[in-house]
Tab-separated table of C-alpha atoms in Angstrom:
chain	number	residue	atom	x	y	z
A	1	UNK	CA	-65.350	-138.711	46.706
A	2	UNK	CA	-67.691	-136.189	45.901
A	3	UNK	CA	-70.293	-135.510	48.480
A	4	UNK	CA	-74.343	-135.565	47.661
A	5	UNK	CA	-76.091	-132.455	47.243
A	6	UNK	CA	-79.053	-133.896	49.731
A	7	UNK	CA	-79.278	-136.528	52.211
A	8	UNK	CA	-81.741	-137.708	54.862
A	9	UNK	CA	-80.910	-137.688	58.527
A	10	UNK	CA	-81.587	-140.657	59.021
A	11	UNK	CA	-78.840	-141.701	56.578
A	12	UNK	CA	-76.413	-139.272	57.947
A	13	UNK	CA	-77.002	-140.723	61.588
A	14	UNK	CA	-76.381	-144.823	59.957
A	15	UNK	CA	-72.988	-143.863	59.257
A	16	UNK	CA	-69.874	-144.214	61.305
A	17	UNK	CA	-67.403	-141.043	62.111
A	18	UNK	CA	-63.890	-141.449	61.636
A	19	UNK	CA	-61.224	-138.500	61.581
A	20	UNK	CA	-57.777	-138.526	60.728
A	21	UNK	CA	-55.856	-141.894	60.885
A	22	UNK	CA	-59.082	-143.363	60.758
A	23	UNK	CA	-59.826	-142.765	63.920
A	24	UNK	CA	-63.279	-144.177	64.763
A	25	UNK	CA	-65.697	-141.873	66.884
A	26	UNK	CA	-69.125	-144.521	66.504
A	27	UNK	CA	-72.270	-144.129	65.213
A	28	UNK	CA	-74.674	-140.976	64.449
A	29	UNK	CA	-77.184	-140.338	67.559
A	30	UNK	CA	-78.725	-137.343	66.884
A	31	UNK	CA	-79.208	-134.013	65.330
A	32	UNK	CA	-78.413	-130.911	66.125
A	33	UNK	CA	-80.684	-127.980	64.760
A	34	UNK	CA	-82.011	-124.801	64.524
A	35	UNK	CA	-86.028	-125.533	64.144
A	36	UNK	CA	-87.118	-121.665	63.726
A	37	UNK	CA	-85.491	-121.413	60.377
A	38	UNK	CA	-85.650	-125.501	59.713
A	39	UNK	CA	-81.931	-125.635	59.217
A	40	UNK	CA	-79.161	-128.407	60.606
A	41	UNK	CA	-75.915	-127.305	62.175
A	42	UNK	CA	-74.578	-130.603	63.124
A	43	UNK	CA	-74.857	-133.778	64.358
A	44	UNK	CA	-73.730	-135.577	67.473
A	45	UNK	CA	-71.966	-139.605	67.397
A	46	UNK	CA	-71.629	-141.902	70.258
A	47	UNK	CA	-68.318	-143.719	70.447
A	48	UNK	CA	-69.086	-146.723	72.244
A	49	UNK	CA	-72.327	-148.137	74.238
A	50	UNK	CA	-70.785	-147.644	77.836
A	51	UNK	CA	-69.164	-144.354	76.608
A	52	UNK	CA	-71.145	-141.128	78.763
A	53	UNK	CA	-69.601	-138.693	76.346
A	54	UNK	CA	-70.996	-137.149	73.080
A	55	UNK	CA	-68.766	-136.284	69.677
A	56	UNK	CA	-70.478	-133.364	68.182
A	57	UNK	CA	-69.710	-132.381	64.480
A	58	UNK	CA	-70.634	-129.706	62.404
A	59	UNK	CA	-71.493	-130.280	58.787
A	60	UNK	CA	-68.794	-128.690	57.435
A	61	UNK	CA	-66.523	-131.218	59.115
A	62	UNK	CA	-67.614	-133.419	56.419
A	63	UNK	CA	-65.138	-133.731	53.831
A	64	UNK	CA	-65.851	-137.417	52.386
A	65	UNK	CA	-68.580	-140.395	52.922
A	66	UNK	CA	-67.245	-143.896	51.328
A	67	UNK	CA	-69.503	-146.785	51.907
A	68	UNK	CA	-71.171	-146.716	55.862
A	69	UNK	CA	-68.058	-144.239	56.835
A	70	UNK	CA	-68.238	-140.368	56.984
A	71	UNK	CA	-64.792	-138.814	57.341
A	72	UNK	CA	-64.273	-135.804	59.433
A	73	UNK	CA	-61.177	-133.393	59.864
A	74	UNK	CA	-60.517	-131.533	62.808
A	75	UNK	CA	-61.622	-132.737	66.391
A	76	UNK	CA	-65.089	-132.564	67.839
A	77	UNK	CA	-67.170	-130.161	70.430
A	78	UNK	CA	-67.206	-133.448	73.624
A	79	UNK	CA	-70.422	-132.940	75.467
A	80	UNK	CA	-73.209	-135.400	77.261
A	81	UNK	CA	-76.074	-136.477	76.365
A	82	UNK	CA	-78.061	-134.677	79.331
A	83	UNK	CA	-76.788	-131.380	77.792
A	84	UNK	CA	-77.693	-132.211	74.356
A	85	UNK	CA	-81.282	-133.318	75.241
A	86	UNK	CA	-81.790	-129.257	75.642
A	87	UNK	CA	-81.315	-128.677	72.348
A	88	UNK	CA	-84.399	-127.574	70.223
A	89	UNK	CA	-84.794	-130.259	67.744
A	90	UNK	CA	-88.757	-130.895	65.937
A	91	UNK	CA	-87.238	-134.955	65.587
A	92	UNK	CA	-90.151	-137.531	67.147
A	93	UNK	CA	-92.025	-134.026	67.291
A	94	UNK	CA	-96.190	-134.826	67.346
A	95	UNK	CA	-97.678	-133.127	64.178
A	96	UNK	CA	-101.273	-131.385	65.465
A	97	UNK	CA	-103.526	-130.831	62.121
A	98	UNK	CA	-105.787	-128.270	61.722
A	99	UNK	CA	-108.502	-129.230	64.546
A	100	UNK	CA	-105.787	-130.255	67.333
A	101	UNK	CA	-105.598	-133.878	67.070
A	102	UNK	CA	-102.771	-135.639	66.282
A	103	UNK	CA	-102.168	-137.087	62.861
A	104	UNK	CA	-98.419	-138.362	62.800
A	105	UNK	CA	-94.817	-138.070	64.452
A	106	UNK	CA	-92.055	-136.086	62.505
A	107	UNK	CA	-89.601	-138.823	61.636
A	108	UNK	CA	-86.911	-137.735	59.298
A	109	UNK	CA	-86.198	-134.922	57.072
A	110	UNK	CA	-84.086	-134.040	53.725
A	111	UNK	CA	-81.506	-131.424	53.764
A	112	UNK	CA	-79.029	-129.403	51.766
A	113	UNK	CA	-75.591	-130.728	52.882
A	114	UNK	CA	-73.508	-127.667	52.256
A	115	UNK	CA	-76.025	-125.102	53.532
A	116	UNK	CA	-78.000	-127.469	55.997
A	117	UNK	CA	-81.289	-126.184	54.802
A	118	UNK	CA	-83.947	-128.297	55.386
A	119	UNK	CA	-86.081	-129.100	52.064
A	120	UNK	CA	-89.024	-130.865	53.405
A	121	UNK	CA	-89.707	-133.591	56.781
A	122	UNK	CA	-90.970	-137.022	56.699
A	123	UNK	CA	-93.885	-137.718	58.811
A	124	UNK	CA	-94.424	-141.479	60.169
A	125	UNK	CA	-98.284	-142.281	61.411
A	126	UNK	CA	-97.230	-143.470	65.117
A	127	UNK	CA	-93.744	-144.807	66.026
A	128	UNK	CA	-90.952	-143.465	63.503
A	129	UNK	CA	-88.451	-146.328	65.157
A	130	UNK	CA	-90.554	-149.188	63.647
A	131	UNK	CA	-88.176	-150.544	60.422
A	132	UNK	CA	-90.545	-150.047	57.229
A	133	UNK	CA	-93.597	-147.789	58.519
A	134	UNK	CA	-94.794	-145.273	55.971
A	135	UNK	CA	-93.606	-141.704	55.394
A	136	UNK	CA	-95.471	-138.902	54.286
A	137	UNK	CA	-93.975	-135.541	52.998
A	138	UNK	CA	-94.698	-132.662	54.698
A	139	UNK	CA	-93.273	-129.261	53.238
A	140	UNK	CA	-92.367	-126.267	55.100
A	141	UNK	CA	-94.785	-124.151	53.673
A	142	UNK	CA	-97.577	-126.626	55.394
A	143	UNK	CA	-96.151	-125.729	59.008
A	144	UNK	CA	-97.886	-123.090	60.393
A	145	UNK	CA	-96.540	-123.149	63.853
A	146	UNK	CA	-93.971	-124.823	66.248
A	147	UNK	CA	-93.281	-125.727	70.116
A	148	UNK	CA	-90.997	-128.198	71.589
A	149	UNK	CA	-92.288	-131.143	70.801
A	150	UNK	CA	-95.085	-130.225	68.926
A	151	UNK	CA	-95.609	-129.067	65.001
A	152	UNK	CA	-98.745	-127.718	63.988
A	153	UNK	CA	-99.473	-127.887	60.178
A	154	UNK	CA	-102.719	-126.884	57.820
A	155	UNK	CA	-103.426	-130.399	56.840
A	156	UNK	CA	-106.088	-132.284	58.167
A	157	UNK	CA	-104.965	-135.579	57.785
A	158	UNK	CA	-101.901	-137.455	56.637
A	159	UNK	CA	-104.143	-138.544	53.529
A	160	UNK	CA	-103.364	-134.686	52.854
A	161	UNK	CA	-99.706	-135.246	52.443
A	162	UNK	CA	-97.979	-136.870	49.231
A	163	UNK	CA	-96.783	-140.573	50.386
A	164	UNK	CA	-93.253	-141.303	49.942
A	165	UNK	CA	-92.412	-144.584	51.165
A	166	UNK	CA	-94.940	-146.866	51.791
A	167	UNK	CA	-95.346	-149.738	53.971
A	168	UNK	CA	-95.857	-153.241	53.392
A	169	UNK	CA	-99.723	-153.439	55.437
A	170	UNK	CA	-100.196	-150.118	53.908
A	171	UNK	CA	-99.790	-151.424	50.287
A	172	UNK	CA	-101.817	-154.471	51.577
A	173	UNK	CA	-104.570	-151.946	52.809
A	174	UNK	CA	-103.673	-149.854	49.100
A	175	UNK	CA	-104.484	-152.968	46.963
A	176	UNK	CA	-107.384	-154.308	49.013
A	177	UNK	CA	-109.611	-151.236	48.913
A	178	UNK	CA	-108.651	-151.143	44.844
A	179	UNK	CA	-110.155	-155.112	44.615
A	180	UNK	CA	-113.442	-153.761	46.507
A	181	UNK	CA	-113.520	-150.796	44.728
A	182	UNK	CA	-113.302	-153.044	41.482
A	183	UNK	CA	-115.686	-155.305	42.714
A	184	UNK	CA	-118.330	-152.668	43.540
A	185	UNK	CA	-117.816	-151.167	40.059
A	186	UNK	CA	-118.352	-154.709	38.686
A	187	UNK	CA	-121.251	-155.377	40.561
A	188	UNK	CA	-122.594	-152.196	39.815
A	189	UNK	CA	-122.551	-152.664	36.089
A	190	UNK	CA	-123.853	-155.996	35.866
A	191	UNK	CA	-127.090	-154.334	37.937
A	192	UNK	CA	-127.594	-152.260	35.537
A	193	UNK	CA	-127.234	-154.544	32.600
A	194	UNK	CA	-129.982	-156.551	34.347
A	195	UNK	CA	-132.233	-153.253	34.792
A	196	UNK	CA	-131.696	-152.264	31.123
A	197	UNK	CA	-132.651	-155.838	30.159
A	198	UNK	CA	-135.710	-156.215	32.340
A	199	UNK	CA	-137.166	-152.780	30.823
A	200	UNK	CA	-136.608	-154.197	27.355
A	201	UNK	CA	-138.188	-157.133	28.439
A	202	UNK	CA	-140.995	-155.034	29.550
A	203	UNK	CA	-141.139	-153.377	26.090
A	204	UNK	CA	-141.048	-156.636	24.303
A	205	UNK	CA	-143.875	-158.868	26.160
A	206	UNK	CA	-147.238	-156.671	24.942
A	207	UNK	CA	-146.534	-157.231	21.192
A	208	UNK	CA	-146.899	-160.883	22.286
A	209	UNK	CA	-150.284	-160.268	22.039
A	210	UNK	CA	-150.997	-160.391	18.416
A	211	UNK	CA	-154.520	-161.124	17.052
A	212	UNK	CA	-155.613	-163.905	15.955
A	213	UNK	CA	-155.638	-163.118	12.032
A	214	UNK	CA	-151.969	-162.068	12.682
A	215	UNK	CA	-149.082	-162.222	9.509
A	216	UNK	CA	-148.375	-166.092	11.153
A	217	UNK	CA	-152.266	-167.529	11.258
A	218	UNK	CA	-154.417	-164.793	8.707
A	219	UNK	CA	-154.297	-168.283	6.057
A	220	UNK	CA	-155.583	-170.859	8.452
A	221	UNK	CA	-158.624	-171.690	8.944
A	222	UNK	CA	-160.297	-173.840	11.534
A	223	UNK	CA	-160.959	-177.498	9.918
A	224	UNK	CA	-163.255	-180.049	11.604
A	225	UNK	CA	-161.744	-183.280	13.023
A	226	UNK	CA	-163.728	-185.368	10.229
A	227	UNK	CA	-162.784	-183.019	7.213
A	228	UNK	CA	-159.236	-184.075	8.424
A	229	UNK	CA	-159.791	-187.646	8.374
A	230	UNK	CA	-161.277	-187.538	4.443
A	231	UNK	CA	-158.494	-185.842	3.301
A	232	UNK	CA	-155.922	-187.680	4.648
A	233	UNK	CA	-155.178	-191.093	3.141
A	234	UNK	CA	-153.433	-192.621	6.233
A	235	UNK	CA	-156.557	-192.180	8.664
């Protein structure tokens, strides 16, 4: 099976290792990186929960992924997991914006699986672990600087960033604002039909005023209450 040109981490780390004989070596744990030039090497599986060891894998150990399963030739690097929390890695990194604060947490990132180059991160807005939270992209030409555990970028906010997944109380949030926004605009209008009606209103009332000998009155003529009664047969 042909393998993709891209893929997240966080889809490389959901699927299980198995070598040759389908031998099974567990789930993905981590990455393993170069953050200077934002580039993947590898990645490191866990073969069982009460195992202390580490599988690590390069990416060009990859030679097919069917369903959940990655297949792997040759054998792995073993290591532990003390050792590989040393490695440089920008993963759960705090992204600082432009004044120092904290805007996000890097969650994931997309990469180039036959080169490893890293084509952009994924930031979440506090806890990447939480299942559905929003992700924001943020490019590599946005990060300015880097330390362990920090990324500093030239945004000022994530409302800087394009949004590529949203949540389900962000879309909430999304559509809610749009209704109020709608409403305002509605109520808005309808003010100002009023005001526009109330100054024609204004324009209309002093031609009420009309004389006396106007177009509707210039033929009558005031009549006495006994003239009336003559001419009238009934009275």
């Amino acid at each position: 099976m042909k393998l993709p040109k891209e893929i997240l981490l966080s889809e490389l780390l959901n699927h299980n290792v198995k070598g040759k004989n389908t031998l099974n070596y567990g789930n993905g744990e981590n990455v393993w990186m170069h953050p200077p030039v934002h580039r993947i090497l590898g990645w490191y599986s866990r073969p069982s929960n009460f195992d202390l060891k580490r599988n690590v894998w390069r990416l060009n150990q990859i030679t097919q992924i069917i369903d959940n399963d990655i297949y792997v030739k040759g054998d792995p690097a073993i290591s532990d997991l003390a050792t590989l929390n040393r490695f440089p890695t920008l993963i759960e990194a705090n992204l600082i914006n432009i004044n120092g604060s904290k805007i996000g947490v890097i969650a994931d990132f997309l990469f180039n699986m036959k080169t490893g180059k890293i084509n952009y991160y994924l930031v979440s807005r506090s806890n990447p672990k939480i299942p559905g939270s929003s992700r924001w992209k943020l490019n590599i030409e946005n990060i300015k600087d880097q330390q362990p555990g920090l990324v500093f970028c030239e945004s000022n906010s994530l409302d800087d960033l394009f949004l590529i997944k949203s949540s389900i109380k962000n879309e909430f949030w999304q559509k809610g604002k749009k209704i109020f926004d709608r409403f305002d605009d509605m109520k808005n209008i309808a003010s100002n039909r009023l005001e526009d009606w109330l100054e024609d209103d204004e324009d209309i009332n002093p031609n009420l005023d009309f004389k006396q000998n106007s177009f509707y009155n210039k033929d009558i003529t005031s009549r006495s209450f006994s003239d009336k009664k003559d001419d009238d047969p009934w009275i």
